[in-house]
Coordinates of C-alpha atoms in Angstrom, one line a residue:
M1 CA -10.6 -0.6 12.6
P2 CA -11.6 1.7 9.7
A3 CA -11.6 -0.4 6.5
Q4 CA -10.4 1.3 3.4
V5 CA -11.8 -1.1 0.8
N6 CA -15.5 -0.8 0.6
R7 CA -18.7 -1.1 -1.3
R8 CA -20.7 2.1 -1.8
P9 CA -24.4 1.3 -1.2
V10 CA -27.1 2.8 -3.3
S11 CA -29.3 4.9 -1.0
V12 CA -33.0 5.6 -1.2
N13 CA -32.1 9.2 -2.2
S14 CA -29.9 7.8 -5.0
N15 CA -32.8 5.8 -6.4
H16 CA -35.0 8.8 -6.1
R17 CA -32.6 11.0 -8.0
C18 CA -32.3 8.3 -10.7
S19 CA -36.1 8.3 -11.3
L20 CA -36.2 12.1 -11.4
Q21 CA -33.2 12.4 -13.8
F22 CA -34.5 9.9 -16.3
A23 CA -38.2 10.6 -16.2
N24 CA -38.2 12.5 -19.4
I25 CA -35.9 10.0 -21.1
C26 CA -38.2 7.1 -20.1
G27 CA -41.2 9.0 -21.5
N28 CA -39.5 9.6 -24.8
F29 CA -38.3 6.0 -24.8
K30 CA -41.9 4.8 -24.5
L31 CA -43.0 7.0 -27.5
R32 CA -40.2 5.6 -29.7
T33 CA -40.6 1.9 -28.6
P34 CA -44.1 1.2 -27.5
R35 CA -43.6 -2.6 -27.7
L36 CA -41.5 -2.4 -24.6
G37 CA -44.6 -1.4 -22.6
S38 CA -44.0 0.5 -19.3
P39 CA -41.8 3.6 -19.5
S40 CA -40.3 2.4 -16.2
L41 CA -38.4 -0.4 -18.0
F42 CA -35.6 1.8 -19.2
C43 CA -35.3 3.4 -15.8
V44 CA -35.2 0.0 -14.1
V45 CA -32.5 -1.2 -16.5
F46 CA -30.5 2.0 -16.1
C47 CA -30.8 2.1 -12.3
L48 CA -29.8 -1.6 -12.1
F49 CA -26.7 -0.7 -14.1
A50 CA -26.0 2.3 -11.9
A51 CA -26.5 0.1 -8.8
L52 CA -23.9 -2.4 -10.1
M53 CA -21.4 0.4 -10.6
S54 CA -22.0 1.9 -7.2
F55 CA -21.7 -1.4 -5.5
A56 CA -18.3 -2.0 -7.0
T57 CA -15.3 -2.1 -4.7
D58 CA -13.2 1.0 -4.1
V59 CA -9.5 0.5 -3.4
V60 CA -8.3 3.8 -1.9
T61 CA -5.0 2.9 0.0
Y62 CA -2.1 0.5 -0.1
H63 CA -3.0 -3.1 0.4
Y64 CA -6.7 -2.4 0.7
D65 CA -6.9 -1.1 4.3
I66 CA -5.0 0.8 6.9
A67 CA -4.2 -2.4 8.7
R68 CA -2.4 -3.4 5.5
T69 CA -3.9 -6.9 5.4
G70 CA -3.7 -7.2 1.6
Q71 CA -7.2 -8.8 1.4
N72 CA -10.2 -7.8 -0.6
L73 CA -13.1 -9.8 0.8
Q74 CA -15.7 -8.4 -1.6
E75 CA -14.6 -10.1 -4.8
T76 CA -17.6 -11.9 -6.2
I77 CA -16.6 -12.4 -9.8
L78 CA -13.2 -14.2 -9.7
T79 CA -13.4 -17.7 -8.2
T80 CA -11.2 -20.7 -7.8
K81 CA -13.1 -22.3 -10.6
N82 CA -13.0 -19.6 -13.3
V83 CA -9.4 -18.4 -12.7
N84 CA -7.7 -20.6 -15.2
S85 CA -5.9 -20.1 -18.6
S86 CA -9.0 -21.0 -20.6
S87 CA -11.3 -18.4 -19.1
F88 CA -8.9 -15.8 -17.5
G89 CA -6.2 -13.8 -19.0
K90 CA -4.9 -10.4 -20.1
L91 CA -7.6 -7.9 -21.2
F92 CA -5.8 -4.7 -22.0
T93 CA -3.0 -2.3 -21.0
S94 CA -3.0 1.4 -20.2
G95 CA 0.2 3.2 -21.3
V96 CA 1.9 5.7 -19.1
D97 CA 5.0 8.0 -19.5
G98 CA 7.3 6.4 -16.9
I99 CA 7.9 3.6 -14.4
I100 CA 5.0 2.8 -12.0
D101 CA 6.4 1.9 -8.6
A102 CA 3.2 2.6 -6.7
Q103 CA 0.1 0.4 -6.4
P104 CA -2.8 1.4 -8.6
L105 CA -6.0 2.6 -6.9
L106 CA -9.6 2.2 -7.9
L107 CA -12.9 4.1 -7.5
S108 CA -16.4 3.2 -8.7
A109 CA -18.9 5.4 -10.4
V110 CA -16.9 8.6 -10.7
S111 CA -18.5 11.4 -12.8
I112 CA -15.9 12.8 -15.1
P113 CA -16.7 16.2 -16.6
S114 CA -18.0 15.9 -20.2
Q115 CA -17.1 12.1 -20.2
G116 CA -19.9 10.5 -18.2
T117 CA -19.6 8.1 -15.2
H118 CA -16.8 5.6 -15.0
N119 CA -15.2 3.1 -12.7
V120 CA -11.7 4.7 -12.5
M121 CA -8.2 3.3 -12.1
F122 CA -5.5 5.8 -10.9
A123 CA -1.8 5.3 -11.6
V124 CA 1.2 7.5 -10.8
T125 CA 4.7 7.4 -12.4
E126 CA 8.3 8.3 -11.7
N127 CA 7.9 10.9 -14.4
D128 CA 5.8 12.9 -11.9
S129 CA 2.5 12.1 -13.7
V130 CA -0.9 11.1 -12.4
Y131 CA -3.3 9.3 -14.6
A132 CA -7.0 8.4 -14.4
F133 CA -8.1 5.5 -16.7
D134 CA -11.5 3.8 -17.2
A135 CA -11.0 0.7 -15.1
D136 CA -13.1 -1.4 -17.4
N137 CA -11.5 -0.7 -20.8
G138 CA -8.3 1.2 -20.1
N139 CA -9.1 4.4 -21.9
Q140 CA -7.4 7.5 -20.5
L141 CA -9.8 9.9 -18.8
W142 CA -7.3 12.6 -17.6
H143 CA -3.6 13.0 -17.0
V144 CA -1.7 15.7 -15.2
S145 CA 2.0 16.4 -14.6
L146 CA 3.0 17.6 -11.2
L147 CA 6.2 19.3 -12.5
Q148 CA 6.4 23.0 -12.2
S149 CA 7.9 25.3 -14.8
G150 CA 11.6 24.5 -15.4
E151 CA 11.5 21.3 -13.4
S152 CA 12.2 17.7 -14.1
P153 CA 11.9 14.5 -12.1
S154 CA 14.8 14.0 -9.7
D155 CA 17.8 12.0 -10.9
D156 CA 18.5 8.8 -9.0
H157 CA 21.4 10.2 -6.9
G158 CA 23.7 7.5 -8.3
C159 CA 21.5 4.9 -6.5
R160 CA 19.7 2.3 -8.6
Q161 CA 17.1 1.5 -5.9
I162 CA 14.7 4.0 -7.6
S163 CA 16.1 4.6 -11.1
P164 CA 16.7 6.2 -13.6
Q165 CA 14.5 9.0 -12.2
I166 CA 12.5 9.7 -9.0
G167 CA 9.1 11.4 -9.3
I168 CA 6.1 9.7 -7.6
T169 CA 7.2 6.5 -5.9
S170 CA 4.7 5.9 -3.0
T171 CA 1.2 4.7 -3.3
P172 CA -1.2 7.7 -3.0
V173 CA -4.3 7.7 -0.8
I174 CA -7.9 8.7 -1.7
D175 CA -10.8 10.2 0.3
R176 CA -14.1 10.5 -1.6
A177 CA -15.6 12.6 1.1
I178 CA -13.1 15.5 1.0
G179 CA -13.3 18.3 -1.6
P180 CA -16.1 18.9 -4.1
N181 CA -15.7 15.5 -5.8
G182 CA -13.2 13.6 -3.7
T183 CA -9.4 13.9 -3.4
I184 CA -6.3 11.9 -4.2
Y185 CA -3.2 12.8 -2.1
V186 CA 0.2 12.4 -3.8
V187 CA 3.9 13.1 -2.9
A188 CA 6.1 14.1 -5.8
M189 CA 9.8 14.7 -6.0
S190 CA 11.4 17.0 -8.6
K191 CA 14.5 19.0 -9.5
N192 CA 15.1 22.5 -10.6
S193 CA 18.6 24.0 -11.2
N194 CA 20.1 21.3 -9.0
Q195 CA 17.7 22.0 -6.2
Y196 CA 15.6 19.1 -5.1
V197 CA 11.9 19.6 -4.0
Q198 CA 9.4 17.3 -2.3
R199 CA 5.7 18.4 -2.4
I200 CA 2.5 17.0 -1.2
H201 CA -0.5 17.4 -3.6
A202 CA -4.2 17.2 -3.2
L203 CA -5.9 16.5 -6.5
D204 CA -9.6 16.4 -7.5
I205 CA -10.4 12.9 -8.5
T206 CA -12.5 14.0 -11.5
S207 CA -9.9 16.2 -13.2
G208 CA -6.5 16.2 -11.4
A209 CA -6.9 19.8 -10.5
E210 CA -4.9 21.0 -7.4
E211 CA -7.0 21.6 -4.3
F212 CA -6.7 23.3 -0.9
G213 CA -4.1 25.8 -2.1
G214 CA -1.7 23.0 -2.9
P215 CA 0.8 21.8 -3.6
V216 CA 2.8 22.3 -0.3
T217 CA 6.5 21.9 -0.1
V218 CA 7.7 19.5 2.5
K219 CA 9.9 21.2 5.1
A220 CA 10.6 20.0 8.6
K221 CA 12.9 20.3 11.6
Y222 CA 13.1 18.5 14.9
P223 CA 15.0 19.0 18.1
G224 CA 18.3 17.0 18.0
H225 CA 22.0 16.9 17.3
G226 CA 22.0 14.1 14.8
D227 CA 22.8 14.0 11.1
N228 CA 22.3 17.3 9.3
S229 CA 21.5 19.2 12.5
H230 CA 22.0 23.0 12.9
N231 CA 21.5 25.1 16.0
G232 CA 19.9 22.3 18.0
Y233 CA 17.6 21.0 15.2
V234 CA 17.8 18.2 12.7
I235 CA 16.8 19.6 9.3
F236 CA 14.9 17.8 6.6
D237 CA 16.9 18.0 3.4
P238 CA 14.6 17.1 0.5
G239 CA 17.5 15.9 -1.7
Q240 CA 18.5 13.2 0.8
Y241 CA 15.1 11.5 0.9
A242 CA 12.5 9.6 -1.1
E243 CA 8.9 8.9 -0.1
R244 CA 8.7 5.2 -0.8
Q245 CA 6.2 3.8 1.7
G246 CA 2.5 4.0 0.9
L247 CA 0.7 7.1 2.3
L248 CA -1.5 6.7 5.4
L249 CA -4.7 8.7 5.9
L250 CA -5.8 8.6 9.5
N251 CA -8.2 11.0 11.3
H252 CA -8.0 13.6 8.6
V253 CA -4.2 13.6 8.5
V254 CA -2.0 12.3 5.6
Y255 CA 1.1 10.7 7.0
T256 CA 4.4 10.6 5.0
A257 CA 7.5 8.7 5.9
W258 CA 11.0 9.0 4.3
T259 CA 13.9 6.8 3.2
S260 CA 17.4 7.5 1.9
H261 CA 19.2 6.9 -1.4
C262 CA 21.3 3.8 -0.9
D263 CA 22.0 4.6 2.7
E264 CA 24.0 7.7 1.8
R265 CA 24.3 9.9 4.8
P266 CA 23.4 12.4 6.2
Y267 CA 19.9 11.2 6.9
T268 CA 17.6 10.3 9.8
G269 CA 14.1 8.8 10.2
W270 CA 11.2 11.2 9.5
L271 CA 7.5 10.8 10.0
I272 CA 5.5 13.9 8.9
G273 CA 1.7 14.5 8.9
Y274 CA -0.4 17.0 6.9
D275 CA -4.0 18.0 7.4
Q276 CA -5.9 16.6 4.5
R277 CA -8.3 19.6 4.5
N278 CA -5.7 22.4 4.0
L279 CA -2.3 20.7 3.7
S280 CA -1.0 22.4 6.8
Q281 CA 1.7 20.4 8.6
T282 CA 0.2 18.9 11.8
S283 CA 3.1 17.1 13.4
V284 CA 6.7 15.9 12.9
L285 CA 8.5 13.0 14.5
N286 CA 12.2 12.0 14.0
L287 CA 13.1 8.5 15.0
T288 CA 16.9 9.1 15.2
P289 CA 17.2 12.8 16.1
N290 CA 20.5 12.4 18.0
G291 CA 21.9 9.8 15.7
S292 CA 21.8 8.8 12.0
E293 CA 20.0 6.6 9.5
G294 CA 16.8 4.9 10.7
S295 CA 14.7 5.5 7.6
I296 CA 11.2 4.2 6.8
W297 CA 10.8 2.5 3.5
Q298 CA 9.4 -1.1 4.0
S299 CA 9.8 -2.1 0.3
G300 CA 6.9 0.3 -0.5
A301 CA 4.5 -1.1 2.1
G302 CA 2.4 1.6 3.8
I303 CA 2.7 2.3 7.5
A304 CA -0.1 0.5 9.3
S305 CA -2.7 1.6 11.8
D306 CA -5.3 0.2 14.2
G307 CA -7.3 3.4 13.8
Q308 CA -5.5 5.3 16.6
N309 CA -1.8 4.4 16.5
I310 CA 0.7 3.9 13.7
F311 CA 2.9 0.8 13.4
F312 CA 5.9 0.4 11.1
L313 CA 9.4 -1.2 10.8
D314 CA 12.3 1.2 11.0
A315 CA 15.5 0.5 9.0
N316 CA 19.1 0.2 10.2
G317 CA 20.2 3.1 12.3
T318 CA 21.2 4.4 15.7
F319 CA 19.6 2.7 18.7
D320 CA 20.3 3.8 22.3
T321 CA 21.0 0.6 24.3
T322 CA 20.9 2.9 27.4
L323 CA 17.3 3.2 28.4
N324 CA 15.5 5.7 30.6
K325 CA 13.4 4.7 33.6
N326 CA 10.5 3.9 31.4
G327 CA 12.4 1.6 29.2
F328 CA 12.7 4.0 26.2
P329 CA 16.0 4.9 24.4
A330 CA 17.7 7.6 26.5
N331 CA 18.5 9.8 23.5
G332 CA 15.3 9.1 21.5
N333 CA 17.0 7.0 18.8
Y334 CA 14.9 4.0 17.6
G335 CA 16.8 2.7 14.6
N336 CA 16.0 -0.9 13.5
G337 CA 12.9 -1.1 15.6
F338 CA 9.3 -2.3 15.4
I339 CA 7.6 1.0 16.3
K340 CA 4.2 2.1 17.7
V341 CA 3.5 5.8 17.4
S342 CA 0.6 7.5 19.0
A343 CA -1.3 9.9 16.8
A344 CA -3.6 11.2 19.5
G345 CA -4.6 14.8 18.9
N346 CA -2.8 14.5 15.5
K347 CA 0.5 14.8 17.4
L348 CA 3.1 12.1 16.9
K349 CA 4.9 10.4 19.8
V350 CA 6.5 7.0 20.2
A351 CA 4.2 5.1 22.5
D352 CA 5.9 1.7 22.5
Y353 CA 8.5 -0.3 20.6
F354 CA 10.4 -3.5 20.2
N355 CA 14.1 -3.9 19.3
M356 CA 15.9 -7.2 19.1
F357 CA 18.5 -8.1 21.7
N358 CA 21.1 -8.0 18.9
T359 CA 19.7 -4.9 17.2
V360 CA 23.1 -3.0 17.0
S361 CA 24.9 -5.8 15.3
E362 CA 22.0 -6.3 12.9
S363 CA 22.0 -2.6 12.0
N364 CA 25.8 -2.7 11.5
N365 CA 25.5 -5.6 9.2
D366 CA 22.5 -4.2 7.3
R367 CA 20.3 -7.1 8.5
D368 CA 17.6 -4.8 9.7
L369 CA 13.8 -4.9 9.9
G370 CA 13.3 -2.0 7.5
S371 CA 12.9 -4.1 4.3
G372 CA 9.5 -5.5 5.4
G373 CA 6.1 -4.2 6.3
T374 CA 3.8 -4.8 9.2
I375 CA 0.2 -5.9 9.4
V376 CA -2.1 -4.9 12.3
L377 CA -3.8 -8.3 12.8
P378 CA -7.5 -8.8 13.5
T379 CA -8.3 -9.4 17.1
M380 CA -7.9 -13.1 18.0
K381 CA -8.6 -15.2 21.1
D382 CA -6.0 -17.4 22.7
A383 CA -6.5 -20.9 24.1
K384 CA -8.0 -19.4 27.3
G385 CA -10.4 -17.2 25.4
K386 CA -8.5 -14.0 26.1
P387 CA -8.6 -11.4 23.2
R388 CA -5.2 -10.7 21.7
Y389 CA -4.3 -7.5 19.8
L390 CA -1.3 -8.3 17.7
A391 CA 0.9 -7.0 14.9
I392 CA 3.3 -9.0 12.7
G393 CA 6.6 -7.8 11.1
T394 CA 9.6 -9.3 9.3
G395 CA 12.7 -8.0 7.7
K396 CA 16.1 -9.2 6.5
D397 CA 17.1 -11.4 9.4
Q398 CA 14.7 -14.3 8.4
N399 CA 12.7 -14.2 11.6
I400 CA 9.0 -13.6 12.1
Y401 CA 8.2 -11.2 15.0
I402 CA 4.7 -11.0 16.5
V403 CA 4.1 -8.3 19.1
D404 CA 1.3 -7.5 21.5
R405 CA 0.2 -4.1 20.4
N406 CA -0.4 -3.1 24.1
N407 CA 3.0 -4.4 25.3
M408 CA 5.5 -4.7 22.5
G409 CA 8.5 -5.8 24.5
K410 CA 10.9 -2.9 24.3
F411 CA 14.6 -3.8 24.5
N412 CA 16.5 -6.3 26.6
P413 CA 20.2 -6.9 25.7
H414 CA 19.9 -10.6 26.5
S415 CA 16.6 -11.8 25.0
N416 CA 13.5 -10.8 23.1
N417 CA 10.5 -10.4 25.3
I418 CA 7.8 -10.4 22.7
Y419 CA 4.5 -12.3 22.2
Q420 CA 5.9 -14.8 19.6
E421 CA 9.0 -15.2 17.6
I422 CA 9.8 -17.8 14.9
D423 CA 13.5 -17.8 14.0
G424 CA 15.0 -18.6 10.6
I425 CA 11.7 -19.6 9.0
L426 CA 12.1 -17.2 6.0
P427 CA 15.4 -18.1 4.4
N428 CA 17.3 -15.1 2.7
G429 CA 15.0 -12.7 4.4
V430 CA 12.1 -10.5 3.3
W431 CA 12.1 -7.5 1.0
A432 CA 8.3 -7.5 0.7
M433 CA 4.9 -7.3 2.5
P434 CA 2.9 -10.3 3.6
A435 CA -0.9 -10.7 3.2
Y436 CA -3.5 -12.0 5.7
F437 CA -6.7 -14.0 5.0
D438 CA -9.0 -16.1 7.1
G439 CA -6.4 -16.8 9.8
N440 CA -3.5 -17.3 7.4
I441 CA -0.4 -15.3 6.7
Y442 CA 1.3 -15.5 3.3
Y443 CA 5.0 -14.6 3.0
G444 CA 7.2 -14.4 -0.1
P445 CA 10.9 -14.3 1.0
V446 CA 13.8 -13.8 -1.4
A447 CA 14.6 -16.7 -3.7
N448 CA 12.0 -18.9 -2.0
N449 CA 8.5 -20.3 -2.3
L450 CA 5.5 -18.3 -1.3
M451 CA 4.6 -19.7 2.1
Q452 CA 1.3 -20.1 4.0
F453 CA 1.3 -20.0 7.8
R454 CA -1.8 -20.3 10.0
F455 CA -3.0 -18.9 13.3
S456 CA -4.6 -21.1 15.9
N457 CA -5.6 -19.8 19.3
A458 CA -3.7 -16.6 18.4
R459 CA -0.4 -18.4 17.9
L460 CA 1.2 -18.7 14.4
S461 CA 2.3 -22.1 13.1
T462 CA 6.0 -22.5 13.4
S463 CA 6.3 -24.1 9.9
P464 CA 4.5 -23.4 6.6
L465 CA 1.2 -25.3 6.0
S466 CA 1.8 -25.1 2.3
K467 CA 4.2 -23.7 -0.3
S468 CA 4.0 -22.7 -3.9
A469 CA 6.0 -24.7 -6.5
A470 CA 7.5 -21.5 -7.9
A471 CA 10.3 -19.8 -6.2
F472 CA 10.4 -16.0 -6.3
A473 CA 13.8 -14.3 -7.1
Y474 CA 14.8 -11.0 -5.5
P475 CA 13.0 -9.2 -4.1
G476 CA 10.7 -12.1 -3.4
T477 CA 7.0 -11.2 -3.8
T478 CA 4.3 -9.2 -2.1
P479 CA 1.0 -11.2 -2.4
S480 CA -2.5 -10.0 -2.2
V481 CA -5.7 -11.9 -1.6
S482 CA -9.2 -11.8 -3.2
A483 CA -12.2 -13.6 -1.7
N484 CA -15.9 -13.4 -1.3
G485 CA -16.0 -13.3 2.5
S486 CA -14.2 -16.5 3.5
Q487 CA -15.0 -18.3 0.2
N488 CA -13.0 -18.5 -3.1
G489 CA -9.8 -17.2 -1.5
I490 CA -7.1 -16.6 -4.2
V491 CA -3.6 -15.5 -3.4
W492 CA -2.0 -13.4 -6.2
A493 CA 1.7 -12.9 -6.6
I494 CA 4.2 -11.5 -9.1
E495 CA 7.3 -13.5 -10.0
H496 CA 10.2 -11.4 -11.3
T497 CA 12.0 -13.3 -14.1
D498 CA 13.4 -13.0 -17.6
P499 CA 12.3 -12.3 -20.3
Y500 CA 9.2 -10.9 -18.6
D501 CA 7.5 -11.3 -15.2
V502 CA 4.8 -13.8 -14.3
L503 CA 1.4 -13.3 -12.5
H504 CA 0.5 -16.4 -10.4
A505 CA -2.8 -17.2 -8.8
Y506 CA -3.0 -19.9 -6.0
D507 CA -5.8 -21.5 -3.9
A508 CA -5.6 -19.6 -0.6
T509 CA -6.2 -22.9 1.3
N510 CA -3.3 -24.7 -0.3
L511 CA -0.5 -22.9 -2.2
A512 CA 0.5 -26.1 -3.8
N513 CA -2.6 -25.8 -5.9
E514 CA -1.8 -23.2 -8.6
L515 CA -4.9 -22.0 -10.4
Y516 CA -3.2 -19.9 -13.1
H517 CA 0.0 -18.2 -14.3
S518 CA 0.5 -15.8 -17.1
N519 CA 2.8 -18.0 -19.1
Q520 CA 0.3 -20.8 -19.6
A521 CA -1.6 -19.5 -22.6
L522 CA -0.2 -20.0 -26.1
N523 CA 1.4 -17.3 -28.2
Q524 CA 2.3 -15.2 -25.2
R525 CA -1.4 -14.1 -24.9
D526 CA -1.0 -13.0 -21.3
Q527 CA 2.5 -11.6 -21.4
L528 CA 2.9 -9.3 -18.4
G529 CA 6.1 -7.3 -19.2
T530 CA 8.2 -6.0 -16.3
A531 CA 6.2 -5.4 -13.1
S532 CA 7.1 -2.8 -10.5
H533 CA 10.1 -3.7 -8.4
F534 CA 8.0 -4.1 -5.2
G535 CA 4.7 -4.3 -7.1
T536 CA 1.6 -6.0 -5.7
P537 CA -1.4 -7.1 -7.7
V538 CA -4.6 -5.1 -7.0
V539 CA -7.7 -7.3 -7.4
A540 CA -11.2 -5.9 -7.5
N541 CA -14.4 -6.1 -9.5
G542 CA -13.3 -9.1 -11.4
K543 CA -10.0 -7.7 -12.6
V544 CA -6.3 -7.7 -11.6
Y545 CA -4.3 -4.5 -12.0
I546 CA -0.5 -4.5 -12.1
G547 CA 1.8 -1.5 -12.6
T548 CA 4.8 -2.1 -14.9
T549 CA 7.7 -0.1 -16.3
N550 CA 5.4 1.5 -19.0
N551 CA 1.8 0.7 -18.4
V552 CA -0.9 -0.8 -16.2
T553 CA -1.6 -4.3 -17.3
V554 CA -5.1 -5.6 -16.5
F555 CA -6.3 -9.2 -16.3
G556 CA -9.8 -10.6 -16.0
L557 CA -12.3 -13.1 -17.4
L558 CA -12.0 -13.5 -21.1
H559 CA -15.7 -14.2 -21.9

């Protein structure tokens, strides 16, 4: 599947350009410092520095890749030996103008006009701002507001889930190959004279300037007679929705998905795609067109993909227990489902699904799948050597569901016909996203320990192999993993607690072995502050980036 975390190799042409660009500098350098000998020394040093920058890791989407594994396997600086309170800690903070709910993103070796080349960290806020900072020292490189004249960020609609204002909630996505310099795609909500607006923006990564004629206002309709329908179509009302889940870029289309404000009807389940090259709308799918509810939010987790199809967990909503001859809901309502959507030809269509046998009662009791995210798992071989193509998902009902992506199980009113199910293993349920690394899955359920499960012969262990000593209060924790290949695996997790939150680092092979936490150092040296509600640590190039209520806090090696 297409990876979204990568190292950018220095090509022969890049080296050639380096020697051309600095030939005069090297010559002048020789005249001024003859003791250094060959004029090539400066060029060699410079090009080695440039090579290090260009081999840095880019993080361009939620949880590192479109499978949403949560693993960065190219971390060569941080190890299980140097992540400890004596050598690792808080380096700096980068202040912003509002709450950061989205995950920060990272690009290496970006040329900023009149400011030189930088590794860049991008952050977005609920005040409708986009920031670019130097990822190595925290200095601001540029900042733009996405508000138009007379606008403000949206109010919270009396719902404290995203509060006190709603601007940019979801994790953006970046493509370095589109536009003159590369492009970051952002969805922003605003308000003007009591009218709510949702827009998708395409911004130049070097300046924040709008591209491709943007922004484009989000508008949609879909055939149906469900909530907020008129003349045979369900209508997208921008005031009723927030874009919380991380954006997905797949085959030149940016996919958005929409959730409600505190389950306040009328609303339905929308998935909408936009061409990344011109921001034209490519396709619209509604998951409950003849019913209600069924939003997509996943505690901020991005919808996942295997490179062709889209996978996600739908929240509580209408599900048709009457099926057509192909086993699909008769009226097209897929509330509270584990959904596979085909994106063939950039047109959205439900290709397969799984709903629990008790899906209606779970929806009615708000015990749905929608609070968790899904991971498209790497191909595994079972005990007979047969390749297995799996996805994993969990929500509020405490169960782990693993589906065969080629035969997800659909709906049976008497039993769940899926690849593997582990019941009751995640007490209090999951309002978070798991992470995958080296055959392991890491879950952080509400008010519980971080748990490690392991695959063997394409089957997941039915009990945890290890647990953290710390328990994670609501909403639990969304871990991420850094490693150098299969070595030096570290699981990073944020604990929400008073008076300020805590960053934890664990040995990925055994969560009982805690390497570091941010309360260990004296004099509150590593104080984190208040991290994003569903925040996840981003680890790359020897640093850990965490969005908070007023800044990005960055950790790394102290010496």
